[in-house]
Amino acid sequence: MNVDFEPDDYDNLKKAVAILESPPIIARLSNMLGSPLEAAVKKLPPSVSGKLNSAVEAALHKAADIALRSLDNDPNKSASTKTS
């Protein structure tokens, strides 16, 4: 299928594809730091690693709750395109 694009549209599409295909900084940092942190946690006594895992899980749940509460819950409202 051939689609004719204006040069600017094609450039914008190429930029969008590059952004979508490149891992975000958080993913890259997670990959870089994750293995050493996991190795360090495995060396901890089970009681300590269990408490650490519980604290991390609680923090993630709290962060998700805060993020969800920050969203508007209006099904009749159009989606915002400000960040897209």
Short mmCIF file of N, CA and C in Angstrom, two decimals, residues 1 10 13 17-18 28 34 36 39 45 48 50 52 55 57 68-69 71 75-76 78:
data_model
loop_
_atom_site.label_atom_id
_atom_site.label_comp_id
_atom_site.label_asym_id
_atom_site.label_seq_id
_atom_site.Cartn_x
_atom_site.Cartn_y
_atom_site.Cartn_z
N MET A 1 0.84 -1.16 0.00
CA MET A 1 0.00 0.00 0.00
C MET A 1 0.90 1.24 0.00
N TYR A 10 5.83 13.29 6.57
CA TYR A 10 6.67 12.09 6.56
C TYR A 10 7.78 12.21 7.61
N LEU A 13 6.28 11.64 10.96
CA LEU A 13 5.98 10.22 11.15
C LEU A 13 7.26 9.45 11.49
N VAL A 17 7.88 7.37 14.97
CA VAL A 17 8.26 5.95 14.99
C VAL A 17 9.54 5.77 15.80
N ALA A 18 10.50 6.66 15.61
CA ALA A 18 11.75 6.56 16.37
C ALA A 18 11.51 6.69 17.86
N ARG A 28 15.42 2.05 30.35
CA ARG A 28 16.87 1.84 30.21
C ARG A 28 17.55 1.82 31.58
N GLY A 34 18.66 -2.82 37.42
CA GLY A 34 17.85 -3.91 37.96
C GLY A 34 18.65 -5.13 38.38
N PRO A 36 21.96 -5.56 39.22
CA PRO A 36 22.75 -5.42 40.45
C PRO A 36 21.88 -5.31 41.70
N ALA A 39 20.56 -8.75 42.58
CA ALA A 39 21.64 -9.57 43.17
C ALA A 39 21.87 -9.17 44.62
N PRO A 45 19.15 -11.40 54.18
CA PRO A 45 18.40 -12.46 54.87
C PRO A 45 16.93 -12.41 54.41
N VAL A 48 14.65 -9.73 55.88
CA VAL A 48 14.92 -8.36 55.43
C VAL A 48 14.41 -8.17 54.00
N GLY A 50 12.09 -9.78 52.53
CA GLY A 50 10.62 -9.80 52.57
C GLY A 50 10.06 -8.45 52.97
N LEU A 52 11.58 -5.58 52.66
CA LEU A 52 11.90 -4.65 51.57
C LEU A 52 10.90 -4.80 50.43
N ALA A 55 7.64 -3.25 51.41
CA ALA A 55 7.69 -1.79 51.37
C ALA A 55 7.63 -1.27 49.94
N GLU A 57 6.29 -2.84 47.36
CA GLU A 57 4.93 -3.09 46.87
C GLU A 57 3.95 -2.05 47.40
N LEU A 68 -4.06 7.52 39.92
CA LEU A 68 -5.45 7.31 39.50
C LEU A 68 -6.36 8.41 40.02
N ARG A 69 -6.11 8.87 41.25
CA ARG A 69 -6.94 9.94 41.81
C ARG A 69 -6.72 11.27 41.09
N LEU A 71 -6.56 11.63 37.93
CA LEU A 71 -7.26 11.61 36.64
C LEU A 71 -8.69 12.11 36.80
N PRO A 75 -16.68 10.52 31.99
CA PRO A 75 -16.79 9.76 30.75
C PRO A 75 -17.33 10.58 29.58
N ASN A 76 -17.99 11.70 29.86
CA ASN A 76 -18.55 12.51 28.78
C ASN A 76 -17.56 13.55 28.25
N SER A 78 -14.20 14.83 26.35
CA SER A 78 -13.32 14.39 25.27
C SER A 78 -11.90 14.20 25.80
#
